[in-house]
């Protein structure tokens, strides 16, 4: 799905309150918002900060998922609920999620085909596994930073020196 199509679908989803409710929260008229997410409108364009606001208001991240897909990547949410205090437990949780993906795939392929419902279930399991792996990556970074404060301080100094901060 294209990013603007995802924005249109998100804004017009009644579960999110529809364009009128979202536009009100964004401080604009629903007509303007409707034009900004209309794939056939060339006079109004959705700004990045507006796309971000839509995703924050609705909790629907299909816009950024479409952008990542177009760039050959994926968007992966790392919720605070998946982040654990213990590195080993985070690693074990990520591993367990990968096992869940393989179990789901095995069951789906028993008849040699993947049905629509099985695809949805597999995609959900894969998303959970990706989130857990991202949480593990963050945990590794945090552990590295706490184990190597001298290196982290040097990196920080280099960023300031280079003007990147």
PDB file of N, CA and C in Angstrom, residues 83-87 90 139:
ATOM      1  N   UNK A  83       9.981  -4.543  26.625  1.00  0.00           N
ATOM      2  CA  UNK A  83      11.331  -4.319  27.127  1.00  0.00           C
ATOM      3  C   UNK A  83      11.433  -4.814  28.560  1.00  0.00           C
ATOM      4  N   UNK A  84      12.354  -5.704  28.783  1.00  0.00           N
ATOM      5  CA  UNK A  84      12.505  -6.292  30.106  1.00  0.00           C
ATOM      6  C   UNK A  84      13.786  -5.795  30.739  1.00  0.00           C
ATOM      7  N   UNK A  85      13.858  -5.881  32.073  1.00  0.00           N
ATOM      8  CA  UNK A  85      15.018  -5.394  32.803  1.00  0.00           C
ATOM      9  C   UNK A  85      16.230  -6.298  32.659  1.00  0.00           C
ATOM     10  N   UNK A  86      16.035  -7.547  32.336  1.00  0.00           N
ATOM     11  CA  UNK A  86      17.128  -8.507  32.311  1.00  0.00           C
ATOM     12  C   UNK A  86      17.462  -8.894  30.884  1.00  0.00           C
ATOM     13  N   UNK A  87      18.714  -8.737  30.507  1.00  0.00           N
ATOM     14  CA  UNK A  87      19.149  -9.033  29.149  1.00  0.00           C
ATOM     15  C   UNK A  87      18.871 -10.483  28.764  1.00  0.00           C
ATOM     16  N   UNK A  90      15.214 -11.014  28.064  1.00  0.00           N
ATOM     17  CA  UNK A  90      14.847 -10.415  26.783  1.00  0.00           C
ATOM     18  C   UNK A  90      15.269 -11.334  25.640  1.00  0.00           C
ATOM     19  N   UNK A 139      18.457  -3.436  24.388  1.00  0.00           N
ATOM     20  CA  UNK A 139      19.010  -3.926  25.644  1.00  0.00           C
ATOM     21  C   UNK A 139      20.523  -4.142  25.525  1.00  0.00           C
TER      22      UNK A 139
END
